[in-house]
PDB file of C-alpha atoms and ligand atoms in Angstrom:
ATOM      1  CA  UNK A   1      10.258 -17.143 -15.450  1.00 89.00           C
ATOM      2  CA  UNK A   2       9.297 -15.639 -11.885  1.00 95.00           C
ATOM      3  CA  UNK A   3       6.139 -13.876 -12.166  1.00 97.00           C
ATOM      4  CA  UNK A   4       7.159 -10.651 -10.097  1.00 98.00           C
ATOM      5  CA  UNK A   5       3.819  -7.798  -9.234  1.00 98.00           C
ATOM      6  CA  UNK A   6       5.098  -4.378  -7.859  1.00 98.00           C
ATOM      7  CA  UNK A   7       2.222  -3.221  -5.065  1.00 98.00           C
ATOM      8  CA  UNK A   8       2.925   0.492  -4.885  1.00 98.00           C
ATOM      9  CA  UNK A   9       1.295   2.548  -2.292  1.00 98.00           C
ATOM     10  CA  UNK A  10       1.801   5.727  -0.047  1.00 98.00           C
ATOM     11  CA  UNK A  11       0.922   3.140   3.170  1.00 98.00           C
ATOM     12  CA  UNK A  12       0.334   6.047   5.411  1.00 98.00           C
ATOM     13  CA  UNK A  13      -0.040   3.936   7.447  1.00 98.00           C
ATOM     14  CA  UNK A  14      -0.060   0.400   6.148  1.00 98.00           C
ATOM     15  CA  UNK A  15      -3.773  -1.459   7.137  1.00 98.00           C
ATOM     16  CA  UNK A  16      -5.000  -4.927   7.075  1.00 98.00           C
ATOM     17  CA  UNK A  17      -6.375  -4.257   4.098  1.00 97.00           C
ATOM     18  CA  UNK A  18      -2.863  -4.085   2.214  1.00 98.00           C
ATOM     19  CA  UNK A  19      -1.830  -7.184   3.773  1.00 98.00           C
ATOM     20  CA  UNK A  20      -5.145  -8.791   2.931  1.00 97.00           C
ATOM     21  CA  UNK A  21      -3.828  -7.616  -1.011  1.00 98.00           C
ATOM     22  CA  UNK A  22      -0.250  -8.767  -0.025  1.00 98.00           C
ATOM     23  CA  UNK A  23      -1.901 -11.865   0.497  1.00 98.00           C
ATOM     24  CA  UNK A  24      -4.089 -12.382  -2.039  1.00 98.00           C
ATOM     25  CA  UNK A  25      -1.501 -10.806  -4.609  1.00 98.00           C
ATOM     26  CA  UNK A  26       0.784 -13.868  -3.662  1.00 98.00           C
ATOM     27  CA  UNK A  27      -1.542 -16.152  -4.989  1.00 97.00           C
ATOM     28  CA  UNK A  28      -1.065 -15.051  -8.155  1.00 98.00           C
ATOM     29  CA  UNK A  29       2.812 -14.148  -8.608  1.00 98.00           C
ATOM     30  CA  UNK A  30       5.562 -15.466  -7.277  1.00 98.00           C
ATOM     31  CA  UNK A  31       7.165 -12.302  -5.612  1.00 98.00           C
ATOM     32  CA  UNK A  32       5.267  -8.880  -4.481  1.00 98.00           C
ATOM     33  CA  UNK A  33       7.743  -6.275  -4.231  1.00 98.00           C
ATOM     34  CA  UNK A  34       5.647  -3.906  -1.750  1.00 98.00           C
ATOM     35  CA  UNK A  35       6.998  -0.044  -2.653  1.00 98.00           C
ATOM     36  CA  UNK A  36       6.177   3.465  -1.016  1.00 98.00           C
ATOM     37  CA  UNK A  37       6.123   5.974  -3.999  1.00 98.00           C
ATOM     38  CA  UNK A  38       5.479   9.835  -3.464  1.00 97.00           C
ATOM     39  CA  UNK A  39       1.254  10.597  -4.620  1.00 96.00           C
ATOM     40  CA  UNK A  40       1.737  14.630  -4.936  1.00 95.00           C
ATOM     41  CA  UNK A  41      -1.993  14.694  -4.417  1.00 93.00           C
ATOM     42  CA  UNK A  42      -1.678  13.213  -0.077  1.00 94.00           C
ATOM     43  CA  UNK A  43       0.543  15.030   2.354  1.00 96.00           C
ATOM     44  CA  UNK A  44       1.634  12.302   4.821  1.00 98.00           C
ATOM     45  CA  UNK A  45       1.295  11.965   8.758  1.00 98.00           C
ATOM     46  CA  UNK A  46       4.062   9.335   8.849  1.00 98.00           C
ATOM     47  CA  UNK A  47       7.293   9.720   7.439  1.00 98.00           C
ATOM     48  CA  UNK A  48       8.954   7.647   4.813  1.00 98.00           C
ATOM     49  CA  UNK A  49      11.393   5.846   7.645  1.00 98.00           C
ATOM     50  CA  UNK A  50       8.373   5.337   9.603  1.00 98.00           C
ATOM     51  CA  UNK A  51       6.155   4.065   7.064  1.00 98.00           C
ATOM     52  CA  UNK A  52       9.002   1.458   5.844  1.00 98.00           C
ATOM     53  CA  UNK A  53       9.214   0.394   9.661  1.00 98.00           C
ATOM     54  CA  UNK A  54       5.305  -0.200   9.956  1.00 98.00           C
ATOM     55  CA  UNK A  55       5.643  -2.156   6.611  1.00 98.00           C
ATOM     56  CA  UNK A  56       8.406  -4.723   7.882  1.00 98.00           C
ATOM     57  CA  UNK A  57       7.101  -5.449  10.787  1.00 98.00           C
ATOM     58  CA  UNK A  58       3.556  -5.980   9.276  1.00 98.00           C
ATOM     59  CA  UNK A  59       4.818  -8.052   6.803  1.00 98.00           C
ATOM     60  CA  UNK A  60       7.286 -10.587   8.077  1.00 98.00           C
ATOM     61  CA  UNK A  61       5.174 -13.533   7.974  1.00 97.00           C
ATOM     62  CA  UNK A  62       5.655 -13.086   4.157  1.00 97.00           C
ATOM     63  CA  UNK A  63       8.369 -14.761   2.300  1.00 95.00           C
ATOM     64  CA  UNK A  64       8.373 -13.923  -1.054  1.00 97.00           C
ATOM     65  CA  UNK A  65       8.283 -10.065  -0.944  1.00 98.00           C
ATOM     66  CA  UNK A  66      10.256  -7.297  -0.740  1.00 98.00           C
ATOM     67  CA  UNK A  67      10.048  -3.654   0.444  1.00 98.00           C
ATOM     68  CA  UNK A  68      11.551  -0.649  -1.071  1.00 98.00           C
ATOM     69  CA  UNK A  69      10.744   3.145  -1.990  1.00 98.00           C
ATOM     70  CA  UNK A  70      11.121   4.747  -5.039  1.00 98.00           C
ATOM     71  CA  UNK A  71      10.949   8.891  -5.669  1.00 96.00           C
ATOM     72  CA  UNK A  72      10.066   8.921  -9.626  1.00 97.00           C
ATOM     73  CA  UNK A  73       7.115   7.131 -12.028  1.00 98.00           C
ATOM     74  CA  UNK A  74       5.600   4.108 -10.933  1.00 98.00           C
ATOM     75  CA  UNK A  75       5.841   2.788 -13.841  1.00 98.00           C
ATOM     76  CA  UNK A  76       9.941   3.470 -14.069  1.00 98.00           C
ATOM     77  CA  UNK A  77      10.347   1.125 -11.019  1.00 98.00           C
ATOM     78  CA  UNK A  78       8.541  -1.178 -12.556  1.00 98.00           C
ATOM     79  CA  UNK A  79      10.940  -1.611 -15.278  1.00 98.00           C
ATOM     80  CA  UNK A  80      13.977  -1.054 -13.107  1.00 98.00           C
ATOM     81  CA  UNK A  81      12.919  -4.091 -11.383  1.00 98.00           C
ATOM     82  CA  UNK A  82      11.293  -6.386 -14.497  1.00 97.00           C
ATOM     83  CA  UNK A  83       7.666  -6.363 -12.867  1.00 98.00           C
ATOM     84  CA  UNK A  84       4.855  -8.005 -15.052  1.00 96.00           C
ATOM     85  CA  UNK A  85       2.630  -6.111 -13.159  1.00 98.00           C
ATOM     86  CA  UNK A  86       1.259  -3.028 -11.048  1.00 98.00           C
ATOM     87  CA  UNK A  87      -1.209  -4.982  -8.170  1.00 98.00           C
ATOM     88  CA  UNK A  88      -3.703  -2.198  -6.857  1.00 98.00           C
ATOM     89  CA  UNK A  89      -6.364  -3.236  -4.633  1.00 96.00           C
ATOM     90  CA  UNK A  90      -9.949  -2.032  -5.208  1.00 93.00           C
ATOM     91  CA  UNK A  91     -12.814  -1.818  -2.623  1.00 90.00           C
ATOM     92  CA  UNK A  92     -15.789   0.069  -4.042  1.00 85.00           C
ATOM     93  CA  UNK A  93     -17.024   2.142  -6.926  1.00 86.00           C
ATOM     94  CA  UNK A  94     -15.595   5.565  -4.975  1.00 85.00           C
ATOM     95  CA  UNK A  95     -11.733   3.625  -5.911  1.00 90.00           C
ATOM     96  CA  UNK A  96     -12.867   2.674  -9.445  1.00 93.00           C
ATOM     97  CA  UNK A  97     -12.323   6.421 -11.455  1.00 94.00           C
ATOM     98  CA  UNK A  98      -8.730   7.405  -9.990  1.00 95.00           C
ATOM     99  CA  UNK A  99      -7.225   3.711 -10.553  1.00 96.00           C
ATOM    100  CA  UNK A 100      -8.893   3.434 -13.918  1.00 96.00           C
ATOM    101  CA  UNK A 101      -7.264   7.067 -14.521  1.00 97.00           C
ATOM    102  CA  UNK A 102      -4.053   5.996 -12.730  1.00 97.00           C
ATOM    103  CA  UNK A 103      -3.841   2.398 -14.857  1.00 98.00           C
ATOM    104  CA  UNK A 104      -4.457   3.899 -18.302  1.00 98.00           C
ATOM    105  CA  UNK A 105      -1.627   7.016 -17.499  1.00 98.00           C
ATOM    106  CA  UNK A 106       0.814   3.996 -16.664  1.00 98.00           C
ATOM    107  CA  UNK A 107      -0.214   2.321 -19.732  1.00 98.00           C
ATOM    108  CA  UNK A 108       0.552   4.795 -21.499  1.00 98.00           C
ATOM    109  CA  UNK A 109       3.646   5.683 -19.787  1.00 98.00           C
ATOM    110  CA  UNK A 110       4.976   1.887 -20.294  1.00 97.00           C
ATOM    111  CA  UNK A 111       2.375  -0.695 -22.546  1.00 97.00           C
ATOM    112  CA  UNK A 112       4.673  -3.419 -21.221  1.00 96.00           C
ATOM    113  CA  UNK A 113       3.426  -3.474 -17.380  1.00 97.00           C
ATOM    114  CA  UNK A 114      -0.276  -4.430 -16.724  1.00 97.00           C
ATOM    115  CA  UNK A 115      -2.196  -3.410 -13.938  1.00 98.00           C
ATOM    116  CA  UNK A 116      -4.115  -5.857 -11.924  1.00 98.00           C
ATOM    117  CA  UNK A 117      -6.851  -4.868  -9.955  1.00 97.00           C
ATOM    118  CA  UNK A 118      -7.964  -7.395  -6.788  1.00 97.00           C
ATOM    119  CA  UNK A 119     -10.954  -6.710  -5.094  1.00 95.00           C
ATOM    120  CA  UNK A 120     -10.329  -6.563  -1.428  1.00 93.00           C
ATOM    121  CA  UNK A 121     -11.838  -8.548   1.359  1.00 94.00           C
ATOM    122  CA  UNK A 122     -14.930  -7.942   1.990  1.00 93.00           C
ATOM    123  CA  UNK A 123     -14.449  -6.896   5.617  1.00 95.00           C
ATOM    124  CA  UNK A 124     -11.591  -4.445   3.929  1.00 94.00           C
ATOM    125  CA  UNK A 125     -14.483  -2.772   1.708  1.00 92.00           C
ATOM    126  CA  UNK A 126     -14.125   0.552   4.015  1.00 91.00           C
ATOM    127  CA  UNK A 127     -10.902   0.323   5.352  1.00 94.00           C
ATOM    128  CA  UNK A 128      -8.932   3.048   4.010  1.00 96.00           C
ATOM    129  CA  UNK A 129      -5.466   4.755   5.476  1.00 97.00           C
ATOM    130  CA  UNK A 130      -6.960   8.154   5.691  1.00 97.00           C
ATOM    131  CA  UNK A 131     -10.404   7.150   7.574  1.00 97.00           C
ATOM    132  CA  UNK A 132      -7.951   5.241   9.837  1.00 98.00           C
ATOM    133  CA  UNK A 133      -6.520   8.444  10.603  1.00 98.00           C
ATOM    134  CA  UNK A 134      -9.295  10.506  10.855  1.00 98.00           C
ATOM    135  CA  UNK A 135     -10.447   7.923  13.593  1.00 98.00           C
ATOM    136  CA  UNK A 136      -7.566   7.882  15.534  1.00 97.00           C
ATOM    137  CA  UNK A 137      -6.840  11.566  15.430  1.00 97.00           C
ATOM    138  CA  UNK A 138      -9.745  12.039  17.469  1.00 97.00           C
ATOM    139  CA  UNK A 139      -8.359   9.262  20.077  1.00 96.00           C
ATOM    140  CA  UNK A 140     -11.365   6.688  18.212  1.00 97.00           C
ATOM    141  CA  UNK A 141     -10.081   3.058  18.408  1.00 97.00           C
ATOM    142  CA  UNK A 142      -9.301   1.575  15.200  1.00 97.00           C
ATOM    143  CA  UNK A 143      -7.657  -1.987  16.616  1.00 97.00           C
ATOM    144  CA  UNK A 144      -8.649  -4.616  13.982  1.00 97.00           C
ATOM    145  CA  UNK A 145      -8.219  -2.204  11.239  1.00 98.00           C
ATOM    146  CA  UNK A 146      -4.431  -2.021  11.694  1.00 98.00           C
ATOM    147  CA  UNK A 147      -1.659  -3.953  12.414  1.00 98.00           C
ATOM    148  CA  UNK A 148      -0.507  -3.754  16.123  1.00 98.00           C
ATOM    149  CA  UNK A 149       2.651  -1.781  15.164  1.00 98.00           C
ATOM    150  CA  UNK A 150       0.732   0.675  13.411  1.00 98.00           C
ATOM    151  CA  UNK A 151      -2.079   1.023  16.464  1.00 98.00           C
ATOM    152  CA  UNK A 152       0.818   1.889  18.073  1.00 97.00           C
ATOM    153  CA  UNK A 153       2.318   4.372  16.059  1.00 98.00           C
ATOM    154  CA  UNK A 154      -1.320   6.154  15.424  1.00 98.00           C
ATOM    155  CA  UNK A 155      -1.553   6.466  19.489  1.00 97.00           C
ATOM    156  CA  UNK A 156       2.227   7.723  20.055  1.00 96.00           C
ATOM    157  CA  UNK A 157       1.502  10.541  16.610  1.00 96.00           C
ATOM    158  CA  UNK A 158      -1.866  11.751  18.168  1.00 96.00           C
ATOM    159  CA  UNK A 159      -0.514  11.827  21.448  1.00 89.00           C
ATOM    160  CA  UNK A 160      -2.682   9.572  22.904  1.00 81.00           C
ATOM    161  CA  UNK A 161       0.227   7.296  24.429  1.00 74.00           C
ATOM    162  CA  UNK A 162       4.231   8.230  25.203  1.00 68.00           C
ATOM    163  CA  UNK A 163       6.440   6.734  23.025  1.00 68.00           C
ATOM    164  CA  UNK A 164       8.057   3.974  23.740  1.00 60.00           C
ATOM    165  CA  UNK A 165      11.666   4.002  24.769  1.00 52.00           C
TER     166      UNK A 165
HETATM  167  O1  PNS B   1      -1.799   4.603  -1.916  1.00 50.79           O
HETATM  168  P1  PNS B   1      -2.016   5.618  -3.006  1.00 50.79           P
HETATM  169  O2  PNS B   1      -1.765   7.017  -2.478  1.00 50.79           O
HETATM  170  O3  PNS B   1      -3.366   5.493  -3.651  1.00 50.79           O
HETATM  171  O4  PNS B   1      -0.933   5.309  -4.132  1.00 50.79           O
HETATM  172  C1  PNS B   1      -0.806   6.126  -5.277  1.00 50.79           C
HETATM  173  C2  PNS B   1       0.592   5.944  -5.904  1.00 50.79           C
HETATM  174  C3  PNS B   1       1.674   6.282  -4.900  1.00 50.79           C
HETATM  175  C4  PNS B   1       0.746   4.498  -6.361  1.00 50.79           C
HETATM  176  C5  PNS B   1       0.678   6.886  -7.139  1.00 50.79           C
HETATM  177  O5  PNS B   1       0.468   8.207  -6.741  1.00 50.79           O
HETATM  178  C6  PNS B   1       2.017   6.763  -7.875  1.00 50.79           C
HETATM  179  O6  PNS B   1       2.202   5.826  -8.626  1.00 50.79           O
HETATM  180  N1  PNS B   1       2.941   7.720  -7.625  1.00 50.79           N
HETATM  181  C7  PNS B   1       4.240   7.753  -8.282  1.00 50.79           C
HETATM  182  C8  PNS B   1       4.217   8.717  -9.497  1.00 50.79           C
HETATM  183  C9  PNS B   1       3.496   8.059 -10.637  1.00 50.79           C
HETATM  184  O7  PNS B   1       4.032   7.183 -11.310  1.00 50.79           O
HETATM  185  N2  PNS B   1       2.212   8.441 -10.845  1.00 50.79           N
HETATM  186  C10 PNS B   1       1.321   7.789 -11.812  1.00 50.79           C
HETATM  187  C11 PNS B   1       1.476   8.235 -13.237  1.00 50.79           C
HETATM  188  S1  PNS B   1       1.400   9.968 -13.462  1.00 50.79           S
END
């Protein structure tokens, strides 16, 4: 039977250190369905449409995934869709109490999904979506961090470039 991991995320925006998971992740199952869920505790720069965009576009090397959103429990996706799994990434100790607190909630919520934690790539250890942000806010460059798309998108939000017609 297909061995199918659910990645969920807010990706606002989506980095290289998602994809590096992404890619990692498809070592281990044979599908990674990639999903934007809502975390009450973020408000986001990008919309959901924009963050969906980013997410294609950063991810079409990849054959065996898939991208969707989903507006309730994590954990209710997960059994919409069969998932074995809930793949979250984690880079140092700072990640290690809310995913612990996050995995044991869902395992509550639904005993039948496991999370599985991979530890990012090391050059990913302090990469994180809202650091990204906070760098490019204040017009700081953050190429390398980012897919090109989502360089892009950071410059256009902060104003830094016009958008492209
Ligand atoms: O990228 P993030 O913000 O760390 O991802 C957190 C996310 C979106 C995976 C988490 O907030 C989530 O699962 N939200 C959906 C609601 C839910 O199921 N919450 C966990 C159990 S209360």
């Amino acid at each position: 039977m297909e061995k199918v991991a659910i990645y969920p995320g807010s990706f606002d925006p989506i980095t290289n250190g998602h994809i590096d998971m992404v890619e990692r992740g498809l070592r281990l199952f044979d599908k990674i369905i990639v999903c934007i869920l809502c975390n009450p505790g973020k408000e986001t720069l990008f919309t959901i449409e924009e963050r969906l965009e980013m997410i294609r576009e950063s991810l079409k090397k990849f054959t065996n995934i898939e991208i969707d959103r989903f507006d309730g429990l994590l954990v209710d996706y997960g059994a919409k869709r069969n998932a074995n799994a809930i793949l979250r990434g984690m880079r140092a100790v700072s990640d290690f109490e809310y995913e612990f607190q996050l995995a044991l909630m869902n395992r509550k919520l639904n005993r039948k999904i496991q999370t599985v934690f991979l530890m990012t790539g090391f050059r990913w250890i302090f990469t994180s979506s809202s650091i990204i942000k906070e760098a490019a806010s204040f017009g700081g460059d953050v190429t390398g961090m980012v897919p090109p798309i989502v360089n892009q998108k950071l410059k256009e939000k902060f104003n830094f470039i016009s958008k492209s017609s």
